[in-house]
Coordinates of C-alpha atoms in Angstrom, one line a residue:
Chain N
M28 CA 113.6 232.8 155.7
G29 CA 115.1 236.1 156.8
D30 CA 116.8 234.4 159.8
M31 CA 118.2 231.8 157.5
T32 CA 119.7 234.4 155.1
A33 CA 121.2 236.3 158.0
A34 CA 122.6 233.1 159.5
L35 CA 124.1 232.2 156.1
S36 CA 125.7 235.6 155.6
T37 CA 127.1 235.5 159.2
A38 CA 128.4 231.9 158.5
V39 CA 130.2 233.0 155.3
E40 CA 131.7 236.0 157.2
L41 CA 133.0 233.6 160.0
I42 CA 134.6 231.4 157.4
V43 CA 136.1 234.2 155.3
S44 CA 137.5 236.0 158.4
L45 CA 139.0 232.7 159.6
D46 CA 137.3 233.1 163.0
P47 CA 139.7 231.7 165.6
H48 CA 137.0 229.9 167.5
L49 CA 135.7 228.3 164.4
A50 CA 139.3 227.4 163.3
E51 CA 140.0 225.8 166.6
I52 CA 136.9 223.6 166.4
V53 CA 137.6 222.6 162.8
G54 CA 141.3 221.8 163.7
L55 CA 140.3 219.6 166.6
S56 CA 137.7 217.8 164.4
L57 CA 140.3 217.0 161.8
Y58 CA 142.9 216.0 164.3
V59 CA 140.5 213.5 166.0
S60 CA 139.0 212.1 162.8
L61 CA 142.2 211.8 160.8
T62 CA 144.0 210.2 163.8
A63 CA 141.2 207.7 164.3
V64 CA 141.0 206.9 160.5
I65 CA 144.8 206.4 160.2
I66 CA 144.8 204.0 163.2
S67 CA 141.7 202.3 162.0
T68 CA 143.3 201.8 158.6
L69 CA 146.4 200.3 160.1
I70 CA 144.2 197.9 162.0
G71 CA 141.3 197.4 159.7
V72 CA 143.0 196.7 156.3
P73 CA 145.3 193.9 157.5
L74 CA 142.5 192.5 159.6
G75 CA 140.1 192.4 156.7
A76 CA 142.8 190.9 154.5
A77 CA 143.6 188.3 157.1
V78 CA 139.9 187.3 157.5
S79 CA 139.6 187.1 153.7
M80 CA 142.8 185.0 153.2
L81 CA 143.4 182.9 156.2
R82 CA 141.5 179.8 157.1
F83 CA 140.8 179.4 160.8
P84 CA 138.0 178.1 163.0
G85 CA 135.2 180.6 163.4
R86 CA 136.1 182.5 160.2
K87 CA 132.5 182.6 159.0
S88 CA 131.5 184.0 162.4
A89 CA 134.2 186.6 162.1
I90 CA 132.9 187.7 158.7
I91 CA 129.4 188.0 160.0
A92 CA 130.6 189.9 163.1
L93 CA 132.7 192.3 160.9
N94 CA 129.7 193.0 158.7
A95 CA 127.3 193.4 161.6
L96 CA 129.7 195.8 163.4
M97 CA 129.7 198.1 160.5
G98 CA 126.3 199.3 161.8
L99 CA 127.5 199.8 165.5
P100 CA 125.2 202.4 167.2
P101 CA 127.5 205.3 168.1
V102 CA 125.7 205.9 171.4
V103 CA 126.3 202.3 172.5
V104 CA 130.0 202.7 171.6
G105 CA 130.1 206.0 173.5
L106 CA 128.5 204.4 176.5
V107 CA 130.9 201.4 176.5
V108 CA 134.0 203.7 176.1
Y109 CA 132.6 206.0 178.8
L110 CA 132.2 203.1 181.2
A111 CA 135.7 201.8 180.4
L112 CA 137.3 205.2 180.8
S113 CA 135.3 206.6 183.7
R114 CA 137.1 206.7 187.1
S115 CA 135.5 203.4 188.3
G116 CA 136.1 201.7 184.9
P117 CA 138.9 199.4 184.1
L118 CA 140.9 202.1 182.2
G119 CA 139.9 204.9 184.5
V120 CA 143.4 205.1 185.9
F121 CA 144.6 206.7 182.7
G122 CA 142.3 209.7 183.1
L123 CA 141.3 209.8 179.5
L124 CA 137.6 210.6 179.8
Y125 CA 136.7 214.0 178.3
T126 CA 139.9 214.2 176.3
P127 CA 140.5 214.1 172.5
T128 CA 142.1 210.7 173.1
A129 CA 138.8 209.3 174.4
M130 CA 137.1 210.6 171.3
I131 CA 139.8 209.0 169.1
I132 CA 139.3 205.7 170.9
A133 CA 135.5 205.8 170.3
Q134 CA 135.9 206.7 166.7
I135 CA 138.5 203.9 166.2
I136 CA 135.9 201.4 167.5
L137 CA 133.3 202.7 165.1
V138 CA 135.5 203.1 162.0
T139 CA 137.7 199.9 162.2
P140 CA 134.8 197.4 161.5
I141 CA 133.8 199.5 158.4
I142 CA 137.3 199.6 157.0
A143 CA 137.9 195.9 157.9
A144 CA 134.6 194.6 156.3
L145 CA 135.0 196.6 153.1
S146 CA 138.7 195.6 152.9
R147 CA 137.8 192.0 153.3
Q148 CA 135.5 192.2 150.3
V149 CA 138.1 194.1 148.2
I150 CA 140.8 191.5 149.0
T151 CA 138.4 188.6 148.3
D152 CA 137.5 189.9 144.9
L153 CA 141.1 190.5 144.0
W154 CA 142.1 187.1 145.2
S155 CA 139.6 185.5 142.8
E156 CA 141.5 187.1 140.0
Y157 CA 145.1 186.4 141.4
D158 CA 144.6 183.0 143.0
D159 CA 145.9 180.7 140.2
Q160 CA 148.8 183.0 139.3
L161 CA 150.1 183.7 142.8
T162 CA 149.7 180.1 143.8
S163 CA 151.5 179.0 140.6
L164 CA 154.4 181.4 141.5
G165 CA 154.6 179.7 144.9
S166 CA 152.9 182.2 147.1
S167 CA 151.1 181.1 150.2
H168 CA 147.9 182.7 151.3
S169 CA 149.6 184.6 154.1
R170 CA 152.4 185.8 151.8
A171 CA 149.8 187.0 149.3
I172 CA 148.3 189.4 151.8
P173 CA 150.7 192.3 151.4
T174 CA 150.7 191.8 147.6
L175 CA 146.9 192.0 147.5
I176 CA 146.8 195.0 149.8
F177 CA 149.4 196.8 147.6
D178 CA 147.6 195.9 144.3
G179 CA 144.2 196.7 145.8
R180 CA 145.3 200.0 147.2
F181 CA 143.0 202.1 145.0
S182 CA 139.9 200.1 145.9
L183 CA 140.9 200.1 149.5
L184 CA 141.0 203.9 149.4
T185 CA 137.2 203.8 149.1
A186 CA 137.0 201.7 152.3
V187 CA 139.2 204.3 154.1
L188 CA 137.0 207.1 152.7
A189 CA 133.9 205.4 154.0
G190 CA 135.6 205.2 157.4
F191 CA 136.5 208.9 157.3
G192 CA 132.9 209.7 156.4
R193 CA 131.7 207.9 159.5
A194 CA 134.3 209.5 161.7
T195 CA 133.6 213.1 160.6
A196 CA 129.8 212.7 160.8
E197 CA 129.7 211.0 164.1
V198 CA 128.3 212.9 167.1
G199 CA 126.8 210.6 169.7
A200 CA 129.9 208.8 170.8
V201 CA 132.2 211.8 170.9
M202 CA 129.6 213.8 172.7
M203 CA 129.5 211.2 175.5
V204 CA 133.2 210.5 175.9
G205 CA 134.5 214.0 175.0
G206 CA 131.8 216.0 176.8
N207 CA 131.8 218.8 174.2
I208 CA 134.1 221.0 176.4
D209 CA 134.9 224.4 174.9
H210 CA 138.6 224.7 173.8
V211 CA 139.2 221.0 174.8
T212 CA 136.9 218.5 173.1
R213 CA 134.5 220.6 171.1
V214 CA 134.4 219.3 167.5
M215 CA 132.3 220.3 164.5
T216 CA 129.4 217.8 165.0
T217 CA 129.1 218.4 168.8
A218 CA 129.4 222.2 168.3
I219 CA 126.6 222.1 165.6
A220 CA 124.3 220.2 168.0
L221 CA 125.1 222.7 170.8
E222 CA 124.7 225.8 168.7
V223 CA 121.4 224.7 167.3
S224 CA 120.1 224.0 170.8
K225 CA 121.3 227.5 171.8
G226 CA 119.7 229.0 168.7
D227 CA 123.0 230.3 167.3
L228 CA 122.3 229.2 163.8
A229 CA 125.1 231.2 162.2
L230 CA 127.9 229.3 163.8
A231 CA 126.1 226.0 163.4
L232 CA 125.6 226.8 159.7
A233 CA 129.2 227.8 159.2
L234 CA 130.4 224.6 160.8
G235 CA 127.9 222.6 158.7
I236 CA 129.2 224.3 155.5
I237 CA 132.8 223.5 156.5
L238 CA 132.0 219.9 157.4
L239 CA 130.3 219.4 154.1
S240 CA 133.1 221.1 152.2
I241 CA 135.8 219.0 154.0
S242 CA 133.9 215.8 153.2
L243 CA 133.5 216.8 149.5
A244 CA 137.1 218.0 149.2
I245 CA 138.6 214.8 150.6
G246 CA 136.3 212.6 148.6
A247 CA 137.1 214.5 145.4
A248 CA 140.8 214.5 146.1
A249 CA 140.8 210.8 146.7
Q250 CA 138.8 210.1 143.6
I251 CA 141.1 212.3 141.4
F252 CA 144.2 210.5 143.0
K253 CA 142.5 207.1 142.4
D254 CA 141.6 207.9 138.8
R255 CA 145.0 209.2 137.9
S256 CA 146.8 206.3 139.5
E257 CA 144.5 203.7 137.9
L258 CA 145.0 205.3 134.6
R259 CA 148.8 205.1 135.0
N260 CA 148.5 201.4 136.0
S261 CA 145.5 200.7 133.7
S262 CA 143.9 198.5 136.3
Chain E
M18 CA 169.6 170.3 140.9
T19 CA 167.8 166.9 141.2
S20 CA 165.4 166.2 138.4
I21 CA 161.7 166.2 139.3
L22 CA 160.8 164.3 136.2
P23 CA 159.3 162.0 135.2
L24 CA 155.9 163.0 136.5
K25 CA 153.5 160.1 137.0
L26 CA 149.8 160.3 137.2
S27 CA 148.0 157.1 138.4
N28 CA 144.3 156.5 137.9
I29 CA 143.4 160.2 138.4
W30 CA 139.8 161.2 138.8
F31 CA 138.7 164.8 139.3
R32 CA 135.1 165.5 140.1
S33 CA 133.3 168.9 140.3
R34 CA 131.7 170.0 143.6
E35 CA 128.4 168.5 142.3
G36 CA 130.2 165.1 141.8
I37 CA 130.4 165.3 138.0
P38 CA 133.5 163.5 136.8
L39 CA 135.6 165.9 134.7
I40 CA 138.8 163.9 134.5
K41 CA 138.3 160.1 134.4
E42 CA 140.6 157.2 135.2
L43 CA 143.6 159.1 133.7
S44 CA 147.1 157.6 134.0
L45 CA 150.2 158.9 132.2
E46 CA 153.9 159.6 132.5
L47 CA 155.6 162.8 131.4
D48 CA 159.3 162.5 130.8
A49 CA 162.0 165.1 130.5
G50 CA 163.4 166.3 127.2
T51 CA 160.2 166.4 125.1
R52 CA 157.5 168.9 124.2
T53 CA 154.2 167.4 125.1
I54 CA 151.1 168.9 123.5
I55 CA 147.7 168.3 124.9
I56 CA 144.9 168.5 122.3
G57 CA 141.2 167.8 122.3
P58 CA 137.8 169.6 121.9
N59 CA 136.4 172.1 124.3
G60 CA 135.5 170.5 127.6
A61 CA 137.9 167.6 127.1
G62 CA 139.7 168.5 130.4
K63 CA 143.0 169.9 128.9
S64 CA 143.2 172.9 131.2
L65 CA 142.1 170.8 134.2
L66 CA 144.8 168.3 133.5
L67 CA 147.5 171.0 133.4
R68 CA 146.2 172.4 136.7
L69 CA 146.2 169.0 138.3
C70 CA 149.8 168.4 137.1
H71 CA 150.9 171.9 138.3
G72 CA 149.3 171.4 141.7
L73 CA 146.7 174.1 141.5
L74 CA 144.0 171.4 141.9
R75 CA 144.0 168.1 143.9
P76 CA 142.7 165.0 142.2
T77 CA 139.5 163.5 143.8
E78 CA 141.1 160.1 143.4
G79 CA 144.5 158.8 142.3
H80 CA 148.1 160.0 142.8
I81 CA 150.3 162.5 141.1
K82 CA 154.0 161.9 141.9
W83 CA 157.2 163.6 140.9
Q84 CA 160.4 161.7 140.6
N85 CA 161.5 160.5 144.1
N86 CA 158.5 162.2 145.6
T87 CA 160.2 165.6 145.2
I88 CA 158.3 168.7 146.4
A89 CA 158.4 170.3 143.0
Q90 CA 156.7 173.6 143.5
H91 CA 159.8 175.7 142.8
A92 CA 160.9 173.7 139.8
Q93 CA 157.8 174.3 137.7
A94 CA 156.0 177.2 136.3
M95 CA 152.8 177.9 134.4
V96 CA 151.7 180.4 131.8
F97 CA 147.9 180.9 131.7
Q98 CA 145.7 181.7 128.7
R99 CA 144.9 185.1 130.2
P100 CA 148.1 186.3 131.9
V101 CA 147.5 187.9 135.3
M102 CA 149.8 190.9 135.8
L103 CA 150.3 192.6 139.1
R104 CA 149.7 196.3 139.3
R105 CA 153.4 197.3 138.9
S106 CA 156.0 197.5 136.2
A107 CA 156.9 194.7 133.9
R108 CA 160.3 194.5 135.6
A109 CA 158.7 194.4 139.0
N110 CA 156.4 191.6 138.0
I111 CA 159.4 189.4 137.2
D112 CA 161.2 190.6 140.4
Y113 CA 158.2 189.6 142.4
A114 CA 158.2 186.1 141.0
L115 CA 161.9 185.8 141.8
S116 CA 161.4 187.0 145.3
L117 CA 158.8 184.3 145.9
H118 CA 161.4 181.8 144.8
N119 CA 163.8 183.2 147.3
V120 CA 166.3 184.4 144.7
A121 CA 168.8 186.8 146.3
K122 CA 168.1 190.4 145.5
A123 CA 171.7 190.9 144.1
E124 CA 171.1 188.1 141.5
R125 CA 167.7 189.3 140.4
A126 CA 168.7 192.3 138.2
D127 CA 170.8 190.2 135.9
I128 CA 168.2 187.5 135.5
I129 CA 165.5 190.1 134.8
E130 CA 167.6 191.8 132.2
E131 CA 168.4 188.5 130.5
V132 CA 164.8 187.3 130.2
L133 CA 163.5 190.8 129.2
Q134 CA 166.1 190.8 126.4
R135 CA 165.3 187.2 125.3
T136 CA 161.6 188.0 125.1
G137 CA 162.1 191.3 123.4
M138 CA 160.6 193.2 126.3
T139 CA 163.5 195.5 127.3
R140 CA 161.8 198.6 126.0
Q141 CA 158.7 197.9 128.0
A142 CA 160.6 197.0 131.2
D143 CA 159.5 200.0 133.2
A144 CA 156.0 200.4 131.8
P145 CA 153.1 199.3 134.0
A146 CA 152.5 195.7 133.1
R147 CA 148.7 196.2 132.8
V148 CA 149.1 198.9 130.0
L149 CA 150.9 196.4 127.8
S150 CA 149.1 194.9 124.8
F151 CA 147.8 191.4 125.3
G152 CA 150.6 189.9 123.2
E153 CA 153.2 191.8 125.2
Q154 CA 151.6 190.7 128.5
Q155 CA 151.8 187.1 127.3
R156 CA 155.5 187.5 126.4
L157 CA 156.0 189.1 129.8
A158 CA 154.2 186.1 131.4
I159 CA 156.6 183.8 129.6
A160 CA 159.6 186.0 130.7
R161 CA 158.3 185.8 134.3
A162 CA 158.1 182.0 134.0
W163 CA 161.4 181.7 132.3
A164 CA 163.2 183.7 135.0
L165 CA 162.3 181.0 137.4
K166 CA 164.3 178.5 135.4
P167 CA 161.7 175.8 135.7
Q168 CA 162.4 172.1 134.9
I169 CA 158.9 171.9 133.5
L170 CA 156.8 174.7 132.0
F171 CA 153.0 174.3 131.7
L172 CA 151.3 176.5 129.1
D173 CA 147.5 176.7 128.9
E174 CA 146.7 177.8 125.3
P175 CA 149.2 180.7 125.4
T176 CA 148.3 181.9 121.9
A177 CA 144.6 181.5 122.1
S178 CA 143.8 185.2 121.7
L179 CA 146.8 186.2 119.6
D180 CA 147.2 187.0 115.9
P181 CA 149.6 184.8 113.8
S182 CA 152.6 187.2 114.2
A183 CA 152.3 187.3 118.0
S184 CA 151.6 183.5 118.1
H185 CA 154.8 183.0 116.1
Q186 CA 156.8 185.0 118.6
I187 CA 155.4 183.0 121.5
E188 CA 156.2 179.7 119.7
E189 CA 159.8 180.9 119.2
L190 CA 160.0 181.7 122.9
I191 CA 158.6 178.2 123.8
Q192 CA 161.2 176.6 121.5
A193 CA 164.0 178.7 123.1
I194 CA 162.9 177.7 126.6
F195 CA 162.8 174.0 125.5
D196 CA 166.3 174.3 124.0
Q197 CA 167.6 175.3 127.4
G198 CA 166.4 172.0 128.8
T199 CA 162.9 172.8 130.1
K200 CA 160.2 170.2 129.6
I201 CA 157.2 171.8 127.8
V202 CA 153.6 170.7 128.5
M203 CA 151.1 172.8 126.5
T204 CA 147.5 172.7 125.6
T205 CA 146.3 174.1 122.2
H206 CA 143.3 174.1 119.9
D207 CA 145.5 174.8 117.0
L208 CA 146.4 171.6 115.1
G209 CA 149.0 173.5 113.0
Q210 CA 150.7 174.7 116.2
A211 CA 150.6 171.2 117.6
R212 CA 152.2 169.8 114.5
R213 CA 154.9 172.5 114.7
L214 CA 155.8 172.1 118.3
A215 CA 154.9 168.6 119.5
D216 CA 157.3 165.8 120.2
E217 CA 154.5 163.9 121.9
V218 CA 150.7 164.3 121.8
L219 CA 148.1 163.6 124.4
F220 CA 144.5 163.4 123.0
L221 CA 141.8 164.1 125.6
H222 CA 138.1 163.7 125.0
R223 CA 135.4 164.1 127.7
G224 CA 137.9 163.8 130.5
R225 CA 139.6 160.7 129.2
L226 CA 143.0 160.3 127.8
L227 CA 142.3 158.4 124.6
E228 CA 145.7 158.5 123.1
Q229 CA 149.3 159.3 124.0
A230 CA 151.7 158.9 121.1
P231 CA 154.8 160.4 119.5
A232 CA 153.7 163.4 117.4
E233 CA 154.6 161.8 114.0
T234 CA 152.6 158.6 114.9
F235 CA 149.7 160.6 116.2
F236 CA 149.3 162.9 113.2
E237 CA 150.0 160.1 110.6
T238 CA 148.2 157.1 112.0
P239 CA 146.2 158.0 115.1
H240 CA 145.0 154.9 116.8
N241 CA 141.7 156.1 118.3
D242 CA 138.8 156.8 116.0
L243 CA 137.9 160.1 117.7
A244 CA 141.6 161.2 117.4
Q245 CA 141.4 160.3 113.7
A246 CA 138.3 162.5 113.3
F247 CA 139.9 165.3 115.3
V248 CA 143.1 165.3 113.2
K249 CA 141.0 165.4 110.1
G250 CA 139.3 168.5 111.4
E251 CA 135.9 166.8 111.8
L252 CA 133.5 167.9 114.4
L253 CA 133.2 165.6 117.4
W254 CA 129.6 165.2 118.3
W255 CA 128.7 164.6 121.9
K256 CA 126.1 161.9 121.4
R257 CA 126.7 160.1 124.6
G258 CA 126.1 156.4 124.2
E259 CA 125.2 156.6 120.5
G260 CA 126.9 155.9 117.2
P261 CA 130.1 154.1 116.4
R262 CA 132.4 156.8 118.0
R263 CA 130.8 156.7 121.4
D264 CA 133.1 156.4 124.3
P265 CA 132.3 152.9 125.6
K266 CA 133.8 153.6 129.0
H267 CA 131.8 156.7 129.6
A268 CA 130.0 156.4 132.8
R269 CA 129.4 158.6 135.8

């Protein structure tokens, strides 16, 4: 118990003093996760909407695949990206292994199916409400997609948040393709795992508190934004 | 612009996914220049008929043809019982409909102002459409349809959930749209409203068109006995195959 208290007080001290090492890890974590989530959103939302609205051979299989890929095991993704980016791999020539870019790629693969699958459901639900009206106004299914994305923006925000949650909490894949190199690819989750194995509970705890705080802060900010916007539009 | 009317329906059948016939052997012609009111009890197929005419549903059997086989999508509009408003301002809702009809951006502002003014919605123009009252949303739905300058306007019980004052406003708007040369096809449960608005009445019962007649003839001397009972305000009992008022053709 005494160790825990000491660790906690050191953790708070590190946070309050804006420890540069800690700040570097937090900064890199946010850079990697936010970049991955932004790119995944740009891919996943239109992809989910297209699977929801367009009729094509294999659509049902695509829906099943999207839903199944939501539960992709991070270590498997890490392994596949590792093999692809390693020197002997097909993308080895780019020299991306053990860089933040490799970590972003791994997170995009993990997060995109989550955003796409949740977006598909949001768009499908919205279309059941809008179908007759938009068809009556002369909209085709493909032309309705941007309208549905715009009108479903608040619900889609939840899908993006789910993706962000996955990205910030992920450790297996980024550890494999990033290598957890100090000052290069060390992010909060990999640092926590390392510090715990070293027995430095204070830094691990500080990182844990920050990780939790960031998740809560972003979730709360998004919810407040969503509530206010919905109130304005009374949706 | 070439007229898309008359609209001809020939031997239309519409069945549910389970194969239950909901519209049966229905043939009719809708001509320009009249207000056609469709009446009948619940489940008669009034809304289904509107959706079939408007092209939201395809008949299981039979043909629906516009004049000269015109593709009539952009010359018709529909107002639903519960208007669906997009999550944007009242003005933007109308603008969106015009953009779908490929109306040039430069022309849209004038059209929007005109229909907002005609429907008394100018003050609410920049309010989010979904915060408007139900009556205002229905007026906005009519404004949106009006902006498209349709040759034929379908209205599915547009005053079903409105109080008499709001219903009166909607009736005035329908009359104004008709006065500008738009064919009106509307369903209603309200016999008083049908008397006020109809030039022609279609009476549906259990998916069959039992009577199509000029309004005066229909309300004074309806031919069909079920129509007579309906006009008198009697309850139409659904005793399939029983009693003197049974529909002899009813068969699945």
